[in-house]
PDB file of C-alpha atoms in Angstrom:
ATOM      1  CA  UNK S   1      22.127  17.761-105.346  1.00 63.00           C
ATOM      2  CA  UNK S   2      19.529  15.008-104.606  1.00 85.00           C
ATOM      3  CA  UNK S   3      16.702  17.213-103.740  1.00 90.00           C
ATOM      4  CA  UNK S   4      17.504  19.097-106.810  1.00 90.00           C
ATOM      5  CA  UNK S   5      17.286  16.089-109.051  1.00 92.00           C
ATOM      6  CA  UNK S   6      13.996  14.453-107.111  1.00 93.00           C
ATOM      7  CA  UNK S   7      12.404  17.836-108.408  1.00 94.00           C
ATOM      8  CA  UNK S   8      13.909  17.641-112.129  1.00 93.00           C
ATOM      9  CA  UNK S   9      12.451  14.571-112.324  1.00 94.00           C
ATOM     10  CA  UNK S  10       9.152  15.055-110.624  1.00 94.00           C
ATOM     11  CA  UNK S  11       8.644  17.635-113.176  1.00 93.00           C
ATOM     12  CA  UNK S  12       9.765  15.977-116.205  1.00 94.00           C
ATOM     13  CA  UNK S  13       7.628  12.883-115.263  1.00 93.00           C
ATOM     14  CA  UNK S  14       4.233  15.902-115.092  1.00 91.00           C
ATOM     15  CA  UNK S  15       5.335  17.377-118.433  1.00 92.00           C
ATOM     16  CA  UNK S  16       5.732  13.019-120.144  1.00 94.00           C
ATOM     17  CA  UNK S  17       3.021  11.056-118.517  1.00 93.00           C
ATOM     18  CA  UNK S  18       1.149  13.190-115.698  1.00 90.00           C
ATOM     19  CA  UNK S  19      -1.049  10.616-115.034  1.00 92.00           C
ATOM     20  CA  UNK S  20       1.542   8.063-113.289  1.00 93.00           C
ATOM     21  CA  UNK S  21       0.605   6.776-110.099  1.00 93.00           C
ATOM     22  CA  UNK S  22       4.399   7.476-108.358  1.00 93.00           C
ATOM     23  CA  UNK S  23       3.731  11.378-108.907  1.00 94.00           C
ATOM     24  CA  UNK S  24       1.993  11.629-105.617  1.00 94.00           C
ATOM     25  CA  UNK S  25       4.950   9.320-103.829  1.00 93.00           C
ATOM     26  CA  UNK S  26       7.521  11.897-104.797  1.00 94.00           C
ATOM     27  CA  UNK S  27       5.598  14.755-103.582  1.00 95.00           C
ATOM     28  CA  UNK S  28       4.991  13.529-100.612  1.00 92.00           C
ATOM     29  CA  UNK S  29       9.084  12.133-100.389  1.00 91.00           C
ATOM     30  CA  UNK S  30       9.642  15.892-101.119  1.00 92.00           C
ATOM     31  CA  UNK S  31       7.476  17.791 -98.392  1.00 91.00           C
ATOM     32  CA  UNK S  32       8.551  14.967 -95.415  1.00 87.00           C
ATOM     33  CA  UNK S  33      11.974  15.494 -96.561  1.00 88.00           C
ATOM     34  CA  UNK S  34      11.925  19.615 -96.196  1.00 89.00           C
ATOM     35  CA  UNK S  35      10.270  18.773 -92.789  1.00 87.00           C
ATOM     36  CA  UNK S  36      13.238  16.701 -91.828  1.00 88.00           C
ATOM     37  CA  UNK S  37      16.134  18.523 -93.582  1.00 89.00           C
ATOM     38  CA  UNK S  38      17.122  21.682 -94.587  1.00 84.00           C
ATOM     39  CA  UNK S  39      17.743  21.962 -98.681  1.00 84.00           C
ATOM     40  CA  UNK S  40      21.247  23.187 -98.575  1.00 83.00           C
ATOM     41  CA  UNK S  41      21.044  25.289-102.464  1.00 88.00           C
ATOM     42  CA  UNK S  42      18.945  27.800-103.265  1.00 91.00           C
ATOM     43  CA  UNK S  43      18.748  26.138-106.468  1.00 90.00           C
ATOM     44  CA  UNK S  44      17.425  23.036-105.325  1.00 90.00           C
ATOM     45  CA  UNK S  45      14.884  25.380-103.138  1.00 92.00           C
ATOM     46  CA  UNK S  46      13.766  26.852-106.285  1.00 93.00           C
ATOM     47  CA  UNK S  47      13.536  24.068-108.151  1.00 92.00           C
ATOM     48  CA  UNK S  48      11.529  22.294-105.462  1.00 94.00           C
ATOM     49  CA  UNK S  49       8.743  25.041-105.608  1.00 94.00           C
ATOM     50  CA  UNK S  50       8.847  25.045-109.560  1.00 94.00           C
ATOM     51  CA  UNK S  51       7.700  21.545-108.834  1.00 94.00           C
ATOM     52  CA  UNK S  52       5.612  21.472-106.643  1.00 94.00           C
ATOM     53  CA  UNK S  53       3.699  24.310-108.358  1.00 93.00           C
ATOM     54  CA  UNK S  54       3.961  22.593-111.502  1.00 92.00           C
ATOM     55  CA  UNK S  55       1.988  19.632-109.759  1.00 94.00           C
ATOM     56  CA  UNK S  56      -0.612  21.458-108.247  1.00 92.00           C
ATOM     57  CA  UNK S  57      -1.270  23.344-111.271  1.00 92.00           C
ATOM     58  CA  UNK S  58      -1.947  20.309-113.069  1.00 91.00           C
ATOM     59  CA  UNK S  59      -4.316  18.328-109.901  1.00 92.00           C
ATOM     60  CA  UNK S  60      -6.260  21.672-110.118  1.00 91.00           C
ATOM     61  CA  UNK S  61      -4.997  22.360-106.441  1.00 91.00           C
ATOM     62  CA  UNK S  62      -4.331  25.883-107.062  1.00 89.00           C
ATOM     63  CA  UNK S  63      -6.389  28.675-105.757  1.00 89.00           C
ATOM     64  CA  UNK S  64      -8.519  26.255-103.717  1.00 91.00           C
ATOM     65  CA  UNK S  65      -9.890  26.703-100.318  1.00 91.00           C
ATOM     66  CA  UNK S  66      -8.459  23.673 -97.707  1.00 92.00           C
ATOM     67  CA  UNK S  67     -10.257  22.369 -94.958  1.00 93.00           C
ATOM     68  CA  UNK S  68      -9.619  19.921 -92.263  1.00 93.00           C
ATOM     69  CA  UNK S  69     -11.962  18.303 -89.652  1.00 94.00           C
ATOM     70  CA  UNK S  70     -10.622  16.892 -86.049  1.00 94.00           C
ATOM     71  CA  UNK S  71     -12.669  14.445 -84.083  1.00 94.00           C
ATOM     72  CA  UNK S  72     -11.352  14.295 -80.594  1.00 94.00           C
ATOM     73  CA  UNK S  73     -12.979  11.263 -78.755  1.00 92.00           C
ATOM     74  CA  UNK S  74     -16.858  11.329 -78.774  1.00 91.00           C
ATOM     75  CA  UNK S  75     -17.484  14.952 -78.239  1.00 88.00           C
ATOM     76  CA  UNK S  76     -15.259  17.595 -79.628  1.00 91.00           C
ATOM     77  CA  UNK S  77     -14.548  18.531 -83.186  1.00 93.00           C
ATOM     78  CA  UNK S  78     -12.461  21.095 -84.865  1.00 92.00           C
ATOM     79  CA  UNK S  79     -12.578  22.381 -88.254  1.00 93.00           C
ATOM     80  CA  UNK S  80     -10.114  24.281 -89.910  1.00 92.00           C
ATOM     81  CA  UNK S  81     -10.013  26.529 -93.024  1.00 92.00           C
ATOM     82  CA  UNK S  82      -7.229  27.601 -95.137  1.00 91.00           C
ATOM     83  CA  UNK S  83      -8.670  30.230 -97.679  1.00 90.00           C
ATOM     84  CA  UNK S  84      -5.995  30.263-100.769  1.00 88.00           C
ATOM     85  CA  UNK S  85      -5.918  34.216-100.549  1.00 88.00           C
ATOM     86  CA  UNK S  86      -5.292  34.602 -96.848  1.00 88.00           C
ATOM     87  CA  UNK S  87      -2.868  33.818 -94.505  1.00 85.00           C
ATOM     88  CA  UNK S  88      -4.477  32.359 -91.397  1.00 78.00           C
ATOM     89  CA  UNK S  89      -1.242  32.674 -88.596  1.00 75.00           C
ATOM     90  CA  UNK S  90       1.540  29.797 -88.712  1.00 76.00           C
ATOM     91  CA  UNK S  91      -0.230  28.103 -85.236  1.00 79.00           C
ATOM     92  CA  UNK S  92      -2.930  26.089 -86.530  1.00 86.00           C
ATOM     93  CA  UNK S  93      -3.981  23.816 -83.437  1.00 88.00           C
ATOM     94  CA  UNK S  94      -6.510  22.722 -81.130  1.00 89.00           C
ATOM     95  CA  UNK S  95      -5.225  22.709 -77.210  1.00 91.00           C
ATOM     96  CA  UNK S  96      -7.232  20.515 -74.836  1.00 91.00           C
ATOM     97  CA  UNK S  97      -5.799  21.327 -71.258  1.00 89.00           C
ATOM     98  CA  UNK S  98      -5.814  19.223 -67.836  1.00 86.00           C
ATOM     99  CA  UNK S  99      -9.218  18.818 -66.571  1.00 87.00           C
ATOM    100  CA  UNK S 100     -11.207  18.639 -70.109  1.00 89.00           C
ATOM    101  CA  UNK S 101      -9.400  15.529 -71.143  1.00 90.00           C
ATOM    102  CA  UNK S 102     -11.490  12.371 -71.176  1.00 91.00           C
ATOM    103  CA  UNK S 103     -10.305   8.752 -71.847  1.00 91.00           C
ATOM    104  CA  UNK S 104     -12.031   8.589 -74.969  1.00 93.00           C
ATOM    105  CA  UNK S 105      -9.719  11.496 -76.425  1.00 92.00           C
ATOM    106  CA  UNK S 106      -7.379   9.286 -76.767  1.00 89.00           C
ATOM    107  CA  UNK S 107      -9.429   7.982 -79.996  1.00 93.00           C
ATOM    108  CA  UNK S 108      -8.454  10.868 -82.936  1.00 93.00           C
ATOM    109  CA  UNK S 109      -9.945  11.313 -86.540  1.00 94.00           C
ATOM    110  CA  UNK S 110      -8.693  13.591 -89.100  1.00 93.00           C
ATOM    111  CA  UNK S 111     -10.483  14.255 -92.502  1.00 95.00           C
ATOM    112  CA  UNK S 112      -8.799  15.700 -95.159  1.00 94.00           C
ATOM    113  CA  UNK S 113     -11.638  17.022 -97.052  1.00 93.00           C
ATOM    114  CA  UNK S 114      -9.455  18.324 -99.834  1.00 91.00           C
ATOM    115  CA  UNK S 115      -7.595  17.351-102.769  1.00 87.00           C
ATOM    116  CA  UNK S 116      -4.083  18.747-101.376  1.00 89.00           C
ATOM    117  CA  UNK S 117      -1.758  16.642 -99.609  1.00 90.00           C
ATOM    118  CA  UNK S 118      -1.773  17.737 -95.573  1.00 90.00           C
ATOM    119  CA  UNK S 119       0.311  17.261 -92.637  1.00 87.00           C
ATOM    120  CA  UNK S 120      -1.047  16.935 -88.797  1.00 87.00           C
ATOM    121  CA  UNK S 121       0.484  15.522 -85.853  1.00 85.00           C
ATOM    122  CA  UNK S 122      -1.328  15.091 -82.088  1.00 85.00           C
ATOM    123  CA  UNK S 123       1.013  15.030 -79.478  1.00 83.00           C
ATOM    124  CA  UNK S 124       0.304  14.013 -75.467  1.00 81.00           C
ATOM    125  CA  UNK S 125       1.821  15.918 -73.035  1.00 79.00           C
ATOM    126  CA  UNK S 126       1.846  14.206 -69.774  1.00 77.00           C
ATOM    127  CA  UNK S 127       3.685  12.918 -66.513  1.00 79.00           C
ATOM    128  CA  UNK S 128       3.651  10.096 -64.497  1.00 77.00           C
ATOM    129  CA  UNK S 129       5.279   8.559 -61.952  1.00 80.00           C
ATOM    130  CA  UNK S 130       4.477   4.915 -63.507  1.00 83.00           C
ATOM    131  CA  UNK S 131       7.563   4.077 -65.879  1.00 83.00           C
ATOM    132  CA  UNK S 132       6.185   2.969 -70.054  1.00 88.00           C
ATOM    133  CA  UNK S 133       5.691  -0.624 -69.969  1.00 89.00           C
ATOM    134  CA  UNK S 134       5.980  -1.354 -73.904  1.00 92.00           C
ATOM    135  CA  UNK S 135       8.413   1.273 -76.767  1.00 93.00           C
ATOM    136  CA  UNK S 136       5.905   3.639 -78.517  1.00 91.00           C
ATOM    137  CA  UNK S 137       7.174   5.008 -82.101  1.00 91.00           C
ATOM    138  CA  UNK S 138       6.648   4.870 -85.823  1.00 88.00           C
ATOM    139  CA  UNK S 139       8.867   6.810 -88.064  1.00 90.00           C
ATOM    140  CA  UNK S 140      10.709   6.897 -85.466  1.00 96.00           C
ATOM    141  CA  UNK S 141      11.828   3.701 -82.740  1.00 96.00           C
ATOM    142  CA  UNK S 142      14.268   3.481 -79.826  1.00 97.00           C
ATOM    143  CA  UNK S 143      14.718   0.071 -77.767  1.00 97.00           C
ATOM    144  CA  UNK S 144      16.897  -0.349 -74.829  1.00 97.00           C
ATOM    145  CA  UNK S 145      18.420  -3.788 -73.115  1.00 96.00           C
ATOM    146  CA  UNK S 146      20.587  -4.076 -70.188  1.00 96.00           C
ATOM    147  CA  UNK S 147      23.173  -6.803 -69.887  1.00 96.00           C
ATOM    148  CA  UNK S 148      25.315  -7.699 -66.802  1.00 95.00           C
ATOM    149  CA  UNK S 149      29.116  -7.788 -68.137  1.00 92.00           C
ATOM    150  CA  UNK S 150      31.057 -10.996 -66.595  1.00 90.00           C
ATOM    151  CA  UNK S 151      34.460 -12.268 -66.904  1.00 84.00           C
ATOM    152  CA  UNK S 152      34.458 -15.797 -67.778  1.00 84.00           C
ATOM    153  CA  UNK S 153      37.552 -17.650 -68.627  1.00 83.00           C
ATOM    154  CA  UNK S 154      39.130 -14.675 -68.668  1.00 81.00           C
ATOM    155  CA  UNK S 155      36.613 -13.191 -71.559  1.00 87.00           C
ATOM    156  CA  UNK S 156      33.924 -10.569 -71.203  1.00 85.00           C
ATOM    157  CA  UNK S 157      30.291 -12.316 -71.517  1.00 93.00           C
ATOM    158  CA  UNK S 158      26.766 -10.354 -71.853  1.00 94.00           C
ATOM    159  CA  UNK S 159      24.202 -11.520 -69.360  1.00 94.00           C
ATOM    160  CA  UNK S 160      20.939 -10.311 -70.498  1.00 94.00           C
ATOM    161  CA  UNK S 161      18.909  -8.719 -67.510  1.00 94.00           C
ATOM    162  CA  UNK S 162      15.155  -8.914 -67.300  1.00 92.00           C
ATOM    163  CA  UNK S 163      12.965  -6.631 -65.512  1.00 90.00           C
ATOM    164  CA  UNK S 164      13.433  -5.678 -61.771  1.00 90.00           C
ATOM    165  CA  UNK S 165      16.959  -7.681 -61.684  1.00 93.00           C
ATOM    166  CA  UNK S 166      18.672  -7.830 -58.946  1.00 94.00           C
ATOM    167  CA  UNK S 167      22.945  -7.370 -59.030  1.00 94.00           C
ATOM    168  CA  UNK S 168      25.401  -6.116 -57.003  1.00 94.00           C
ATOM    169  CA  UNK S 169      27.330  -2.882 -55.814  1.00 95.00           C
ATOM    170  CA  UNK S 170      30.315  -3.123 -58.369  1.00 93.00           C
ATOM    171  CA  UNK S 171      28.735  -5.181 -61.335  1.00 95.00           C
ATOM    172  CA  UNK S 172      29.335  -3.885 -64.720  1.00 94.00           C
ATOM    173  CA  UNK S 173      26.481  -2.854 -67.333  1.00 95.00           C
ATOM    174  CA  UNK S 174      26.456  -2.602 -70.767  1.00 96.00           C
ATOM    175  CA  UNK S 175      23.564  -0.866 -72.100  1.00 96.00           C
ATOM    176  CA  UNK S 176      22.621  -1.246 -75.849  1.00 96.00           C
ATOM    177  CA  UNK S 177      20.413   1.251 -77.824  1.00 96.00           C
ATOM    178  CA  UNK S 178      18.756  -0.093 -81.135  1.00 96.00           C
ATOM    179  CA  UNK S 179      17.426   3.331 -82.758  1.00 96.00           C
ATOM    180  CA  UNK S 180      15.786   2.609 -86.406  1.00 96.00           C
ATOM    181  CA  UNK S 181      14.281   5.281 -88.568  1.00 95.00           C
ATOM    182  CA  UNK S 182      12.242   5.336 -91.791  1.00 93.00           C
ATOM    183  CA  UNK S 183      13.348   8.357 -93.477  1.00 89.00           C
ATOM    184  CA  UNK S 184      16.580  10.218 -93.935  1.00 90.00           C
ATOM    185  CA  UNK S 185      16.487  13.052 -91.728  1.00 93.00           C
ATOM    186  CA  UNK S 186      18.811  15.618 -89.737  1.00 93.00           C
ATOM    187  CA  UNK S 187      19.339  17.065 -86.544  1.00 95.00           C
ATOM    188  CA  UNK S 188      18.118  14.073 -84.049  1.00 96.00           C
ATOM    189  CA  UNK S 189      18.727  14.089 -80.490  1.00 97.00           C
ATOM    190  CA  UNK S 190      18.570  10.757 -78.744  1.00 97.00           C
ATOM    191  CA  UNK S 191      18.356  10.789 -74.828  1.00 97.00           C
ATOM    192  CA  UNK S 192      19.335   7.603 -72.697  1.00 96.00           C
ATOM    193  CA  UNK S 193      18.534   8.352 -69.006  1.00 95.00           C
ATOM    194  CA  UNK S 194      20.768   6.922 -66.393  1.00 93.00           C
ATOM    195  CA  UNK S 195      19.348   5.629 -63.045  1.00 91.00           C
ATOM    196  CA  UNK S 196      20.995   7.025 -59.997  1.00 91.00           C
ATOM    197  CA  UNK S 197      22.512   4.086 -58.400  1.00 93.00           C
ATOM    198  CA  UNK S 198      24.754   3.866 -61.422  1.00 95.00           C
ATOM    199  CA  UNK S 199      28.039   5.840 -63.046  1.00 95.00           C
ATOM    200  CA  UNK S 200      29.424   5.993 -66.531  1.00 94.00           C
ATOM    201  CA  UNK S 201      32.740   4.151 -67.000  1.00 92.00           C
ATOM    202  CA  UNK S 202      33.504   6.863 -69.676  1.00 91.00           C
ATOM    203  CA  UNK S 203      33.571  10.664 -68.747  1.00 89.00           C
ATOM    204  CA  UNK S 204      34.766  11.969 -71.860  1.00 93.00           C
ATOM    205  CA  UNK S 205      32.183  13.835 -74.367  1.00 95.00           C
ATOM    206  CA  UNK S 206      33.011  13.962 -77.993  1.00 95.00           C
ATOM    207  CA  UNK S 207      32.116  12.988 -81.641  1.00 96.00           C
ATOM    208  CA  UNK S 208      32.419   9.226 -82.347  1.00 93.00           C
ATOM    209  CA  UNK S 209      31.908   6.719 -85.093  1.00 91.00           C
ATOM    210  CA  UNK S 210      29.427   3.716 -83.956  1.00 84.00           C
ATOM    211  CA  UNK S 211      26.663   1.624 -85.277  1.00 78.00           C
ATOM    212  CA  UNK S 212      27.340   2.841 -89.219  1.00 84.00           C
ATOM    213  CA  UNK S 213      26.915   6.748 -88.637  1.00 92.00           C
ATOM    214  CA  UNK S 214      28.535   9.837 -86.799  1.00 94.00           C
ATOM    215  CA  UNK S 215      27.377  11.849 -83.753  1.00 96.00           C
ATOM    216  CA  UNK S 216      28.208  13.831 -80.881  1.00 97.00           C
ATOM    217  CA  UNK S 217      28.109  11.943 -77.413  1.00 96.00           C
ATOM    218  CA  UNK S 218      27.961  14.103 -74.044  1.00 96.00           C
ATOM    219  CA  UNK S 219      28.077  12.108 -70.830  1.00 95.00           C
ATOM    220  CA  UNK S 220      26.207  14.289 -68.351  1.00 92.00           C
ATOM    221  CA  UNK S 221      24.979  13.090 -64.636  1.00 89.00           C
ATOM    222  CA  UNK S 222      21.339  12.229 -65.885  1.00 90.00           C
ATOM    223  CA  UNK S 223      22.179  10.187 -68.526  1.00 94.00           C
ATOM    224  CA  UNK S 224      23.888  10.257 -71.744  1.00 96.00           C
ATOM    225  CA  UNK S 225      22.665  12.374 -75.179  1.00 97.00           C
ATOM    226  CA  UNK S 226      23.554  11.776 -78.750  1.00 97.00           C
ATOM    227  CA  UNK S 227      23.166  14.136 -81.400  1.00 97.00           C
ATOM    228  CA  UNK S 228      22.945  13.333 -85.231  1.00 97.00           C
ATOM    229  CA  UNK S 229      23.540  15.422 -87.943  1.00 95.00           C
ATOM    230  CA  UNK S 230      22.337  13.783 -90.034  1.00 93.00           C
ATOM    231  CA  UNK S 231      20.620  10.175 -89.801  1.00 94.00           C
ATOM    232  CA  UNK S 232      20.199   7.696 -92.628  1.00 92.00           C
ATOM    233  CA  UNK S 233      17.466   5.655 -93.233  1.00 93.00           C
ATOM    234  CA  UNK S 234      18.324   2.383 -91.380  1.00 95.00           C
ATOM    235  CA  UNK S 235      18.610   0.587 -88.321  1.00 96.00           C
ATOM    236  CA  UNK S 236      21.740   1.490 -85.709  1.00 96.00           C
ATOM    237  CA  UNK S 237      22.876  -0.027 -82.573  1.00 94.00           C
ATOM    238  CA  UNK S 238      25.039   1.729 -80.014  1.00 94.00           C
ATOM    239  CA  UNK S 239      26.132   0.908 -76.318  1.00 93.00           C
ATOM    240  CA  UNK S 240      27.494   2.195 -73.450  1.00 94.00           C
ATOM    241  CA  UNK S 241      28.932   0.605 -70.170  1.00 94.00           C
ATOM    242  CA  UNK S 242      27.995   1.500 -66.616  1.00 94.00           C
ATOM    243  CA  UNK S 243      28.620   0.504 -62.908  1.00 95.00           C
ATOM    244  CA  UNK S 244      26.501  -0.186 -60.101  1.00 95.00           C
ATOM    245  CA  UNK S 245      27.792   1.645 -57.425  1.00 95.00           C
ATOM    246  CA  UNK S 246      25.041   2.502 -54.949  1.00 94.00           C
ATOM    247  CA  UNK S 247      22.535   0.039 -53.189  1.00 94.00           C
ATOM    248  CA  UNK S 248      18.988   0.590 -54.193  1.00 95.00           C
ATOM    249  CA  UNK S 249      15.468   0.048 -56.011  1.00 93.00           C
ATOM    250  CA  UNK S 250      16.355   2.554 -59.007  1.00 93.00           C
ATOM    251  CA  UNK S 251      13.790   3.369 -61.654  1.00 92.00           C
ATOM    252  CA  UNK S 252      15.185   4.282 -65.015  1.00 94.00           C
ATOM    253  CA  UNK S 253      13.116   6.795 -67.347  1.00 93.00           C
ATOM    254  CA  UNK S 254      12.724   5.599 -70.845  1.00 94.00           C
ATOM    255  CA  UNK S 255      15.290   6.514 -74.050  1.00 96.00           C
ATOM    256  CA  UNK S 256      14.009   9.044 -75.868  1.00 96.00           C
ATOM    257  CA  UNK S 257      14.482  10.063 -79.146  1.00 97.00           C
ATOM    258  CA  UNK S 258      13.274  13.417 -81.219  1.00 96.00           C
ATOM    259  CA  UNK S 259      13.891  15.523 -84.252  1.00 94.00           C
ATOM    260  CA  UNK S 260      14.725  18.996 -82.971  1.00 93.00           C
ATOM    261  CA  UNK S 261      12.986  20.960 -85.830  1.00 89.00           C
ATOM    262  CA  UNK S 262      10.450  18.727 -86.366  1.00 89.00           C
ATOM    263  CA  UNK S 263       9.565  17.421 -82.551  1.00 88.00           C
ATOM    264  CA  UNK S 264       6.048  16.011 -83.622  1.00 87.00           C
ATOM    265  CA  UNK S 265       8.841  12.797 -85.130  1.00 91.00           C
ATOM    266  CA  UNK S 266       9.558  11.418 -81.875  1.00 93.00           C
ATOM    267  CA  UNK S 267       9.648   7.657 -80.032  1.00 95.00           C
ATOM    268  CA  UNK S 268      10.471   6.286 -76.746  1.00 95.00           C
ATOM    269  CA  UNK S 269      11.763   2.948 -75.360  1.00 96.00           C
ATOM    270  CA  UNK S 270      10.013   0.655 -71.956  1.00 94.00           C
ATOM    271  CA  UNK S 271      10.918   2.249 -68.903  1.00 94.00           C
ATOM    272  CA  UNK S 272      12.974   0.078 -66.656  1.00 94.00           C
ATOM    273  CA  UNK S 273      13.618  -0.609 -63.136  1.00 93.00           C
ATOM    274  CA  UNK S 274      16.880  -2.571 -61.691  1.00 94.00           C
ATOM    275  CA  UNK S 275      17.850  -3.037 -58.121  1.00 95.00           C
ATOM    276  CA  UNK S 276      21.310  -2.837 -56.829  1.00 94.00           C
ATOM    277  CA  UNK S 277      22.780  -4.905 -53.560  1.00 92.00           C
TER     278      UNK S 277
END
């Protein structure tokens, strides 16, 4: 078990030299993995906690009161207090709602003012009808590219299209989805949104092999969704083929991707539009 042996050794390298500088890389490894993944042995549980005890026993973590400040923009801040004897409620968040949110919010400072290692995430909830011009991610990244299939010479050839093309009632798409990710994790749903003027050229759901990793494919009417069980560390590539079949100015929301027990992990591709003739 992997998670069992990252903990062996975490502890045997405390109990040798407990002064190495890699000692804080493998704790942190070890709480953005349980994040990500579920430990799948109670033994490798236990021996995770041993550990991670073990460590904070020896940074003189133990028994120490936490606290965090927010800065949110220029005007509010937010400090929070974790008391080592008390259990303070598993929601530990600041909500700003509609009206009170300024353009200056969207500057945010968090101080750790402790010697423990913390996790916080801020998240924007928001619609608009304006599609995302650039992809937005960081442990996370989905990027999407359209290409116009042709027969040439009696061979299939990949037309790249740019922004706001133009085809025709009929044309073929292929539509490629680079999805990269920084750390093993499991149970990833990735969302490609399919404009309206356009229909799948497969209507079967089902697991499939593509891109150097497994996952379930449904083909609904709004687009299509994969769904990882797990998801290496890497960089993977998958398409899909459509058809133009109504004429129109279509808009076509961005690819989305998102670890379901872990949502604050998330990325999204550019928004596109294409026009159909």
């Amino acid at each position: 078990d992997r998670i069992d042996t990252h903990a062996f050794i975490l502890r045997a390298m405390m109990e040798i030299t407990p002064q190495d500088k890699r000692r804080h890389g493998l704790v942190q490894w070890l709480m953005l993995n349980k994040k990500l993944n579920h430990w799948k042995s109670t033994r490798a549980t236990a021996e995770s906690i041993y550990s991670l005890v073990h460590y904070m026993k020896s940074e003189g973590q133990l028994g120490k009161e936490e606290r965090l400040s927010v800065d949110i923009g220029n005007t509010l801040k937010k400090d929070f207090v974790f008391k080592p004897h008390e259990y303070t409620g598993g929601k530990q968040q600041f909500v700003v709602k509609d009206k009170d949110i300024t353009p200056d919010m969207a500057t945010i400072k968090l101080d750790n003012k402790s010697k423990s290692l913390m996790f916080a995430s801020a998240t924007w909830h928001f619609s608009t009808e304006k599609p995302p011009a650039n992809a937005q991610g960081d442990f996370f990244r989905v990027t999407r590219q359209f290409f116009k299939r042709s027969q040439v010479n009696k061979k299939w050839t990949l037309q790249p299209l740019a922004q706001g093309a133009t085809i025709k009632v009929g044309d073929q798409l292929e539509v490629q989805l680079t999805l990269s990710s920084k750390h093993n994790a499991e149970y990833v749903h990735l969302r490609a949104p399919r404009g309206a003027g356009f229909e799948p050229m497969e209507t079967e759901s089902g697991y499939r092999w593509q891109g150097g990793t497994g996952f379930y494919q449904e083909i609904r009417d709004s687009g299509m969704n994969y769904f990882f069980d797990a998801l290496r560390k890497g960089q993977y590539q998958f398409k899909y083929s459509l058809r133009a079949t109504t004429s129109g100015k279509f808009k076509v929301a961005s690819a989305q991707v998102q670890s379901v027990y872990a949502p604050e992990f998330n990325a999204y591709s550019r928004g596109d539009r294409l026009s159909i003739r």
